[in-house]
Coordinates of C-alpha atoms (C1' of nucleotides) in Angstrom, one line a residue:
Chain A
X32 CA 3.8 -12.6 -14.7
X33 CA 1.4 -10.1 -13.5
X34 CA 2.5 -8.4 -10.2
X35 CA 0.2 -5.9 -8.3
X36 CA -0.3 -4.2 -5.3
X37 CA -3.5 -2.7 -3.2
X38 CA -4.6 -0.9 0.1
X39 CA -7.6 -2.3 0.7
X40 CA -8.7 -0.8 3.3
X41 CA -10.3 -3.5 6.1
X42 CA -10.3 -6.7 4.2
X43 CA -13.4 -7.4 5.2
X44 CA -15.2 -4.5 4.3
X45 CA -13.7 -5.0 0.8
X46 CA -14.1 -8.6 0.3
X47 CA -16.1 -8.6 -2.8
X48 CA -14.6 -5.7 -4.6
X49 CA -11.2 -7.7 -4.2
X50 CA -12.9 -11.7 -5.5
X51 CA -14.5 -9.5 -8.7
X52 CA -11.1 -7.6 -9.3
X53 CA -9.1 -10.6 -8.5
X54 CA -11.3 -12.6 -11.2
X55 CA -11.2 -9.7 -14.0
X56 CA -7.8 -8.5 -13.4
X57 CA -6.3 -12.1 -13.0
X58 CA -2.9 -11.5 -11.1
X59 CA 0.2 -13.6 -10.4
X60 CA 0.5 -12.4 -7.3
X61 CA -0.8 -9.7 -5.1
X62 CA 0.4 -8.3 -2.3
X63 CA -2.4 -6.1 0.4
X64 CA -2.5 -3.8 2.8
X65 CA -4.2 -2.3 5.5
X66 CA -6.1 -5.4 6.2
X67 CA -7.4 -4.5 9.4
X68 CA -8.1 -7.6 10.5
X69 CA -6.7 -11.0 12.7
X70 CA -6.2 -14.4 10.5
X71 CA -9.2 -15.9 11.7
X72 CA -11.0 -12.6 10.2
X73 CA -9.2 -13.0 6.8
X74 CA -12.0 -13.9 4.1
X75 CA -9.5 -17.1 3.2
X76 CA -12.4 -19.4 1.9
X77 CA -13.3 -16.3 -0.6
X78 CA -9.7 -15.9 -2.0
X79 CA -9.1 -19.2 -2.2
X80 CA -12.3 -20.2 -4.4
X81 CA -10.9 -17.7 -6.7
X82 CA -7.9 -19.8 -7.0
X83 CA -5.4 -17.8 -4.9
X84 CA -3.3 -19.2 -2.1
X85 CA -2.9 -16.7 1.1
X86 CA -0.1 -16.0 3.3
X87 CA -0.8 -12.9 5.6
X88 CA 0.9 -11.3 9.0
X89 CA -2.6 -9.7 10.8
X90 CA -3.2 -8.1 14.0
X91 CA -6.2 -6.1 15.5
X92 CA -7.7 -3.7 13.8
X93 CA -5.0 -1.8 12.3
X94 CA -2.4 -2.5 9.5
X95 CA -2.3 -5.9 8.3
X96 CA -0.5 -7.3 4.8
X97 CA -0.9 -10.1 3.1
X98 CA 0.4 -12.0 -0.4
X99 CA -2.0 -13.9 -2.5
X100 CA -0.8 -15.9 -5.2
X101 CA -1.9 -18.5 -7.5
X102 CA 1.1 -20.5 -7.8
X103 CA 3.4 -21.8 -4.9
X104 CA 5.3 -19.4 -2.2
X105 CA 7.7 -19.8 0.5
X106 CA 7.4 -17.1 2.6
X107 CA 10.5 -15.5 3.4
X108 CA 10.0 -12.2 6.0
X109 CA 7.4 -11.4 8.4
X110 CA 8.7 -8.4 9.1
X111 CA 11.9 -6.2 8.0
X112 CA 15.5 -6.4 10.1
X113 CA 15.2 -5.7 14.0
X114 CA 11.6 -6.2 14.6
X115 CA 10.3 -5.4 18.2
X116 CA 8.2 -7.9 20.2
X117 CA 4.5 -6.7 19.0
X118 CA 6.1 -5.1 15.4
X119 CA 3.3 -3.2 13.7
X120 CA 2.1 -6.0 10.6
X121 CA 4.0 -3.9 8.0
X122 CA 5.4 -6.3 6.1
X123 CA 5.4 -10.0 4.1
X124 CA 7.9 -11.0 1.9
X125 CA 7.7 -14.3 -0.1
X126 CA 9.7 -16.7 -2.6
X127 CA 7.2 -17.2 -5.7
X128 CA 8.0 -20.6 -7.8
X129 CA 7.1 -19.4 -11.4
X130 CA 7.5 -22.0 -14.6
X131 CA 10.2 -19.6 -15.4
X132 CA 12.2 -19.6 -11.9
X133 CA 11.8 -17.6 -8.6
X134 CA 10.3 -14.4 -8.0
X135 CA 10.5 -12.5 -4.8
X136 CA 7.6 -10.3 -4.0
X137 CA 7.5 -8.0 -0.8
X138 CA 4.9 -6.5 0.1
X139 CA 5.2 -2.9 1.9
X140 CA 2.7 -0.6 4.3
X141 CA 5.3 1.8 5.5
X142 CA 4.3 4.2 8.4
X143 CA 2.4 7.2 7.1
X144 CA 4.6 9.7 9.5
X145 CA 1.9 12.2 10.5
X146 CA 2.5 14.4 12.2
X147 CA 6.1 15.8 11.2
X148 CA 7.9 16.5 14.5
X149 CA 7.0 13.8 16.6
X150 CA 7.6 10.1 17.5
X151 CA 5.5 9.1 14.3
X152 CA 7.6 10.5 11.6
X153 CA 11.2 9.7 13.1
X154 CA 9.5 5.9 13.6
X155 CA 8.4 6.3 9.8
X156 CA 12.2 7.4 8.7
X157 CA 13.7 4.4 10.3
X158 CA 11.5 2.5 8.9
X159 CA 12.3 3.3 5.7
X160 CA 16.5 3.0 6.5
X161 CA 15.2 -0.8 7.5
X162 CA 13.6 -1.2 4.2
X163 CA 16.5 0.0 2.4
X164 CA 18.6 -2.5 4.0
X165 CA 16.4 -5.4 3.3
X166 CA 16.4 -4.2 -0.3
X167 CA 20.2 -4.2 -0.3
X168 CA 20.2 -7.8 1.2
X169 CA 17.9 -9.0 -2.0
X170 CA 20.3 -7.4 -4.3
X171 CA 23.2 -9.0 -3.3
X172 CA 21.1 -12.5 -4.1
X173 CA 21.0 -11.0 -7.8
X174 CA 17.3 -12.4 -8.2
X175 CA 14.3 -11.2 -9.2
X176 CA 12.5 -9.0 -6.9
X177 CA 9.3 -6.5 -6.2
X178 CA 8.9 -4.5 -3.6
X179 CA 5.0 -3.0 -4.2
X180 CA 2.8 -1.9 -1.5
X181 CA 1.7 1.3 0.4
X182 CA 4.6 3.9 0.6
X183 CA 3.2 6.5 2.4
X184 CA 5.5 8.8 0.2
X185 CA 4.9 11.1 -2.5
X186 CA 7.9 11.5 -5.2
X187 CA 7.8 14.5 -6.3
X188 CA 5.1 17.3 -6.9
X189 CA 3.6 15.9 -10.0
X190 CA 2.2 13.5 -7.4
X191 CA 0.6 15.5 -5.4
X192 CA -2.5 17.4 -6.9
X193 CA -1.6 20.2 -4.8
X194 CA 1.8 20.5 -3.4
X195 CA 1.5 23.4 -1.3
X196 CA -1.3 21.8 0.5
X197 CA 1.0 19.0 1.4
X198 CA 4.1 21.1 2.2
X199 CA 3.3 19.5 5.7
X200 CA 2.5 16.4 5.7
X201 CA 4.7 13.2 6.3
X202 CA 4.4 12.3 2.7
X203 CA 5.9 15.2 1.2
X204 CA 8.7 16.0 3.7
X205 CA 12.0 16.2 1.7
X206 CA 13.4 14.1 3.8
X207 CA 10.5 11.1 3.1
X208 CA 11.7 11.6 -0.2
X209 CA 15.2 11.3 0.2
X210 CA 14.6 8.2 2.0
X211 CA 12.7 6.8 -1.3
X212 CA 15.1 8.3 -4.1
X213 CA 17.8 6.5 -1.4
X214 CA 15.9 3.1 -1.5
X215 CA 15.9 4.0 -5.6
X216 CA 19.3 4.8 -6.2
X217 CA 20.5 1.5 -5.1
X218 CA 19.4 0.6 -8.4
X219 CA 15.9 -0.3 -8.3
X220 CA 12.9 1.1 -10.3
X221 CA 9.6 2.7 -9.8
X222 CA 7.1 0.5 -12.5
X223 CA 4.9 3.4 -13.1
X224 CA 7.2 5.7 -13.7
X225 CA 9.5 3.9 -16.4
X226 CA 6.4 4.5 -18.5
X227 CA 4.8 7.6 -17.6
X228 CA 7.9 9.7 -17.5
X229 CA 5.7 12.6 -16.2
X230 CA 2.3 12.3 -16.5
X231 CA -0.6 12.6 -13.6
X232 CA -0.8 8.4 -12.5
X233 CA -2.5 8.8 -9.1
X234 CA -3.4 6.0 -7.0
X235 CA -5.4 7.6 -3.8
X236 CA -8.0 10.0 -3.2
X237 CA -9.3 10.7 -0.1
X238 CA -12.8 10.0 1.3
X239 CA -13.0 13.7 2.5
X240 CA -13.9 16.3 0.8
X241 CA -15.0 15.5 -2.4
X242 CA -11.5 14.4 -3.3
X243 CA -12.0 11.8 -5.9
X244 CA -15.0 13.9 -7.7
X245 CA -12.1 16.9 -8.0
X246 CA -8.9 14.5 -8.9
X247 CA -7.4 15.5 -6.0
X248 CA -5.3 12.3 -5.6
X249 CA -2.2 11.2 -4.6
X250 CA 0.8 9.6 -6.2
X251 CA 1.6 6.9 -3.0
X252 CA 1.1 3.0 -4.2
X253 CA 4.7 2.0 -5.9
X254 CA 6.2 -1.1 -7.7
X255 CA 9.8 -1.2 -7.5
X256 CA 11.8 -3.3 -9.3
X257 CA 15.2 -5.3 -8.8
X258 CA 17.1 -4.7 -12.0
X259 CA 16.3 -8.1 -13.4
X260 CA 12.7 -7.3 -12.8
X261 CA 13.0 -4.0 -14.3
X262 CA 14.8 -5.6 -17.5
X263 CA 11.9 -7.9 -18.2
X264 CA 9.3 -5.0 -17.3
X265 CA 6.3 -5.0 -20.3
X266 CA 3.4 -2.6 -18.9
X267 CA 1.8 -1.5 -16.2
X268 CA -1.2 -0.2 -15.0
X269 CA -3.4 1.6 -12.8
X270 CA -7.1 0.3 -12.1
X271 CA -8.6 3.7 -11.6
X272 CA -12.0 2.3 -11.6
X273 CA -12.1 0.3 -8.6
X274 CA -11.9 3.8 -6.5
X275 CA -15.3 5.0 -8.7
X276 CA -17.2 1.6 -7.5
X277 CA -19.3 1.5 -4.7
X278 CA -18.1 1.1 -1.0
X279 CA -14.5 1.4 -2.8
X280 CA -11.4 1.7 -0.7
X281 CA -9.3 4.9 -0.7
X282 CA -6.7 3.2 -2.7
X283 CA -6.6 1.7 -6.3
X284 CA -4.4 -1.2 -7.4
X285 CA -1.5 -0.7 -9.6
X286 CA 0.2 -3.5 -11.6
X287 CA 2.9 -4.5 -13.8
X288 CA 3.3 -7.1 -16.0
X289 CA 7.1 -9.2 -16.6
X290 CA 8.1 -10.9 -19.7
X291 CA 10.1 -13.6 -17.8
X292 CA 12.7 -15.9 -20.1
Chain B
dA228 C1' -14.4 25.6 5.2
dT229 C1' -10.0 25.0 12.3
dG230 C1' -14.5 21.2 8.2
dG231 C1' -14.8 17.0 5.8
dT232 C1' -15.3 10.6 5.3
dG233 C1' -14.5 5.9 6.5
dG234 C1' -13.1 1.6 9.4
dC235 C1' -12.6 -0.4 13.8
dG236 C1' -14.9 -1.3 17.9
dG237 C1' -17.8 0.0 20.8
dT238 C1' -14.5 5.4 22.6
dG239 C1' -11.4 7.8 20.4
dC240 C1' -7.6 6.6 17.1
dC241 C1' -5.8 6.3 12.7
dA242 C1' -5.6 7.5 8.0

DNA sequence: ATGGTGGCGGTGCCA
């Protein structure tokens, strides 16, 4: 069961990097984000040639997630706990029916926060506290779960490729990661780093600046595990590639593969 | 490098 997550960057704009990837890289399920785009934009007919069903929560031009799968889902959230009326599309959850049982996949775009000291990184912080209590409600089911998707949050300074230029920004704030390693220390696990203890695994490079030419990437993509993910957890992976194609988005996916009974 | 790139929507906002 191969389990992945990507920032596409505008759906649209990235529909053919996606089918070729898709068709290559062959996973379970996928979950998007930053789709930019309304339903009726979704490139449905596209994914769904390529044998994937689609279950997406749009709006206009900003944000946007989505979970493609090939085999049957029941979608479970829309959005996390205590939604507002027009709730930023942040968030999909769904129920995956694999031959070997259920599989929950959620699939995450949380607030990128900048800049620190206003509205926009206190919104980003309770976002996170909401995620972390949806996380605690899918533990107590004792399932199987993933949460992958865009975190918006750097770990630790061997994910950044230059922490001091970061000591400002919403990603690295200490309190950003405490919010993570709190998310964490309920008991989940970050994919990547179960087997790259502490290696460079980037997953974003900016458009700007020649950032992708240097390696100046970021560390901000994660998979994390429910413990009875994590104990059937094989390998993972990081399709570096897609960000040297052309017309790439700014993110790459990263996937993980489960050995299910 | 007080710049730089990209996407959306049709101007500035967001990342």
């Amino acid at each position: 069961m191969k389990v992945a997550t990507w920032n596409v960057n505008s759906v649209r704009k990235r529909t053919s990097n996606l089918v070729s990837w898709l068709q290559r890289a062959k996973p379970d399920v996928v979950v998007l984000q930053e789709l930019k785009a309304q339903e009726p934009q979704f490139p449905k007919l596209e994914i769904e040639a390529a044998g994937y069903k689609v279950e997406m929560v749009g709006q206009k031009g900003f944000n946007g997630v989505a979970l493609l799968s090939l085999h049957p889902v029941e979608i479970t959230a829309r959005a996390l706990p205590d939604a507002v009326a027009d709730e930023p599309a942040r968030y999909i959850e769904g129920r995956i029916q694999t031959s070997k049982g259920p599989l929950t996949v959620g699939g995450i775009y949380l607030p990128n926060g900048n800049p620190i000291g206003t509205e926009k990184f206190t919104y980003k912080i309770a976002w996170m506290e909401r995620l972390t209590r949806r996380a605690k409600a899918l533990l107590a089911a004792e399932e199987m779960f993933v949460l992958g998707g865009d975190y918006n949050v750097i770990p630790t300074d061997i994910d950044v490729y230059s922490p001091a230029a970061f000591a400002d920004d919403a990603l690295c704030q200490p309190q950003s990661r405490a919010a993570l390693r709190s998310l964490l220390n309920l008991g989940l696990t970050d994919a990547v780093r179960a087997f790259h203890l502490d290696d460079v695994q980037y997953t974003y490079w900016d458009y700007q600046a020649g950032a992708w030419s240097k390696d100046h990437g970021l560390r901000i993509d994660h998979l994390l595990l429910s413990p009875q993910a994590a104990d059937r957890l094989s390998a993972v992976g990081i399709d570096k590639a897609e960000r040297g194609k052309p017309e790439p988005s700014d993110h790459v996916p990263v996937w993980c593969e489960l050995d299910l009974a």
